Coordinates of C-alpha atoms (C1' of nucleotides) in Angstrom, one line a residue:
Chain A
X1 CA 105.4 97.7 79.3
X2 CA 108.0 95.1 80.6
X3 CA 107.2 91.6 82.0
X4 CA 108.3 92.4 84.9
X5 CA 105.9 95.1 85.7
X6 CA 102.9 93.0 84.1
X7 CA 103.9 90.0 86.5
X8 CA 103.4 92.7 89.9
X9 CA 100.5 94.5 88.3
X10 CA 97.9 94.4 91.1
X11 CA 95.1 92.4 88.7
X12 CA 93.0 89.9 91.1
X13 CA 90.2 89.7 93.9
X14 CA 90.7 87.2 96.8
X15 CA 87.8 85.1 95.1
X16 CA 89.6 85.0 91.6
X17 CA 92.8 84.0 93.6
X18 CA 90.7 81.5 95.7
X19 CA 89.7 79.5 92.1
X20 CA 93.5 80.0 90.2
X21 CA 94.5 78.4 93.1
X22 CA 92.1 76.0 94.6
X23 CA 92.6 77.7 98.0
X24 CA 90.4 79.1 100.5
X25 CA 90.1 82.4 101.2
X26 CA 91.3 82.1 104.7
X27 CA 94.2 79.8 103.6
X28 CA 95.4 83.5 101.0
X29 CA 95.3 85.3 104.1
X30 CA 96.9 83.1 106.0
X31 CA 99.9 83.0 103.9
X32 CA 99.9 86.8 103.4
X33 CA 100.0 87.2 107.3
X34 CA 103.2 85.1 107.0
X35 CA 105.2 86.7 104.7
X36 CA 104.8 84.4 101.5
X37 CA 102.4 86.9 99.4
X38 CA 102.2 90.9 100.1
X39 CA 98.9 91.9 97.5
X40 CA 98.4 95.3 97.2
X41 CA 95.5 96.6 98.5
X42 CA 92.2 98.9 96.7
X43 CA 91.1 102.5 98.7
X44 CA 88.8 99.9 100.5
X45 CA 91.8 97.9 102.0
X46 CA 90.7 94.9 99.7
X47 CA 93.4 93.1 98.2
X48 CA 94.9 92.7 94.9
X49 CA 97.0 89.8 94.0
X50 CA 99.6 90.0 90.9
X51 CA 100.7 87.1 88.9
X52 CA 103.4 86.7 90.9
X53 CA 101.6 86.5 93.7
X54 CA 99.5 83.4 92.6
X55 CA 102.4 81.9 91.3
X56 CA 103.6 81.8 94.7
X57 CA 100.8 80.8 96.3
X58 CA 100.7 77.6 93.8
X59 CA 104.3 77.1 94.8
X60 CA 103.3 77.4 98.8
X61 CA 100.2 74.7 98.2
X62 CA 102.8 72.5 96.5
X63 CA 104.8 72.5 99.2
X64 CA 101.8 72.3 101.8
X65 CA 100.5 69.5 100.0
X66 CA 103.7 67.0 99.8
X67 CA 104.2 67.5 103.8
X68 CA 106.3 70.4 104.3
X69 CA 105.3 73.0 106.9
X70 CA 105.1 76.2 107.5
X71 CA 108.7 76.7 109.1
X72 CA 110.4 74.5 106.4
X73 CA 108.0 77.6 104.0
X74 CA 109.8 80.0 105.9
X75 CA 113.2 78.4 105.3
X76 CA 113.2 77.6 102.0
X77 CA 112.1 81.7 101.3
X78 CA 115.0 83.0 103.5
X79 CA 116.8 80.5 101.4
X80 CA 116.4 81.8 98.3
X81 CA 116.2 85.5 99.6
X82 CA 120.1 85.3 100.3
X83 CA 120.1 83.8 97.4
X84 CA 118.9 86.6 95.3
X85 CA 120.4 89.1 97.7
X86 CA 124.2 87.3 96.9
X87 CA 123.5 87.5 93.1
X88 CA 122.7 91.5 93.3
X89 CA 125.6 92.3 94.8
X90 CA 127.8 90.0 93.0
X91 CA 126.2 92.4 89.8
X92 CA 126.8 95.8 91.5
X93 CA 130.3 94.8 92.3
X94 CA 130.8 93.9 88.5
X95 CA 129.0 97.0 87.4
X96 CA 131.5 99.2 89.9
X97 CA 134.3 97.4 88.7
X98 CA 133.3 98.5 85.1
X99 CA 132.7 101.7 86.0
X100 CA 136.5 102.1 87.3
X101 CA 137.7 100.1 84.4
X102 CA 135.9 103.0 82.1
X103 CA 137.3 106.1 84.5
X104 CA 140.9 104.9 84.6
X105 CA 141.1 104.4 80.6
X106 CA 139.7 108.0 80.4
X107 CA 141.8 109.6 82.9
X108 CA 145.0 107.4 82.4
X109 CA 145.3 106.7 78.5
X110 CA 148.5 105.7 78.6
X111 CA 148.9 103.5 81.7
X112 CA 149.2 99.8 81.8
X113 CA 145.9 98.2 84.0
X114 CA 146.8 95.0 84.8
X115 CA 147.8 95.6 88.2
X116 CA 144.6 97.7 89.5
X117 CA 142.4 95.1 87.8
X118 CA 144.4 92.2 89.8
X119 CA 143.4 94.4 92.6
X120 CA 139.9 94.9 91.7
X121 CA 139.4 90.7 90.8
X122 CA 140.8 90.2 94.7
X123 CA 137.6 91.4 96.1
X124 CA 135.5 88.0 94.4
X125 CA 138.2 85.5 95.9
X126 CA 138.8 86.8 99.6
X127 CA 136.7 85.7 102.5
Chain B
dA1 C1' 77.3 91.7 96.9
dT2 C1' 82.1 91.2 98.4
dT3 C1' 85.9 91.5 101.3
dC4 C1' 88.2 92.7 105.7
dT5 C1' 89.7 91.8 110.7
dA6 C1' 89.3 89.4 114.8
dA7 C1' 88.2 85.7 117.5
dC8 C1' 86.5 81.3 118.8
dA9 C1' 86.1 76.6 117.8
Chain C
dT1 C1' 91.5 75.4 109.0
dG2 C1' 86.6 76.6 109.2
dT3 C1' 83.3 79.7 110.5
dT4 C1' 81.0 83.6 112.2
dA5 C1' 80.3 88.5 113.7
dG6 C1' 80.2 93.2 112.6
dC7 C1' 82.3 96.7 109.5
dA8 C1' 83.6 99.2 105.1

DNA sequence: ATTCTAACA
DNA sequence: TGTTAGCA
C-alpha cells in the first residue's frame, strides 16, 4: 500500500483525535463544519479522521493559537487550493505535450519538430 | 459506552 | 466555545 492511501485511511474516533490534538470535541466539529477536515464517517454516521486529517487540524490550532481567525483559515486554504490546482494542470499540460511529442515521432519519422514544439512551449508563456 | 445533531447560553 | 438534550 502507498503513503498516500495510509495517510487518508479512515483510522480514528473523535476522542482519539480530541487527545492527538489537544482539542475539544466540539472544536473537530467545528472545523469540519467549515471546510478544514472532511472524516469519513462509520454505518452509524460517526466519524473517522485519517492522518491527514489530524495533521490539519494541528495546523488549524497553530494558526488559532498565534491570533489568526477563522476567515484568515479560510484564506490561507483557498490559498493553497489554487495553489495545488495551478501545479496539476501545469503537469497535465506537460504530460499532453509528451504525449504529442511521442505521436508525431511515430507518425512523422522523418520530420524536423522544432517548430510544433515552439508552438507547444507558447502555451506556458502567454497570458 | 460513545458519538451525533441541534440549540441555547 | 461550552454544555445539554435526545437519538442512534
Amino acid at each position: 500500500m502507498e503513503q498516500s492511501e495510509r495517510l487518508h485511511m479512515p483510522l480514528f474516533s473523535i476522542r482519539i483525535v480530541k487527545e492527538l490534538t489537544d482539542l475539544t470535541p466540539r472544536q473537530i466539529r467545528y472545523y469540519e463544519s467549515h471546510g478544514f477536515v472532511k472524516p469519513a464517517r462509520t454505518e452509524g454516521n460517526q466519524r473517522l479522521f485519517s492522518f491527514a486529517d489530524v495533521d490539519r487540524l494541528l495546523d488549524i490550532k497553530q494558526l488559532i493559537d498565534r491570533g489568526v481567525n477563522m476567515a484568515g483559515i479560510k484564506e490561507m486554504m483557498m490559498e493553497q487550493e489554487q495553489k495545488y490546482k495551478k501545479e496539476q494542470e501545469e503537469r497535465e499540460e506537460l504530460k499532453r505535450l509528451r504525449e504529442q511529442m511521442k505521436r508525431e515521432a511515430l507518425h512523422h519519422p522523418n520530420q524536423k519538430k522544432a517548430s510544433m514544439i515552439q508552438g507547444q512551449l507558447s502555451h506556458f508563456y502567454k497570458s
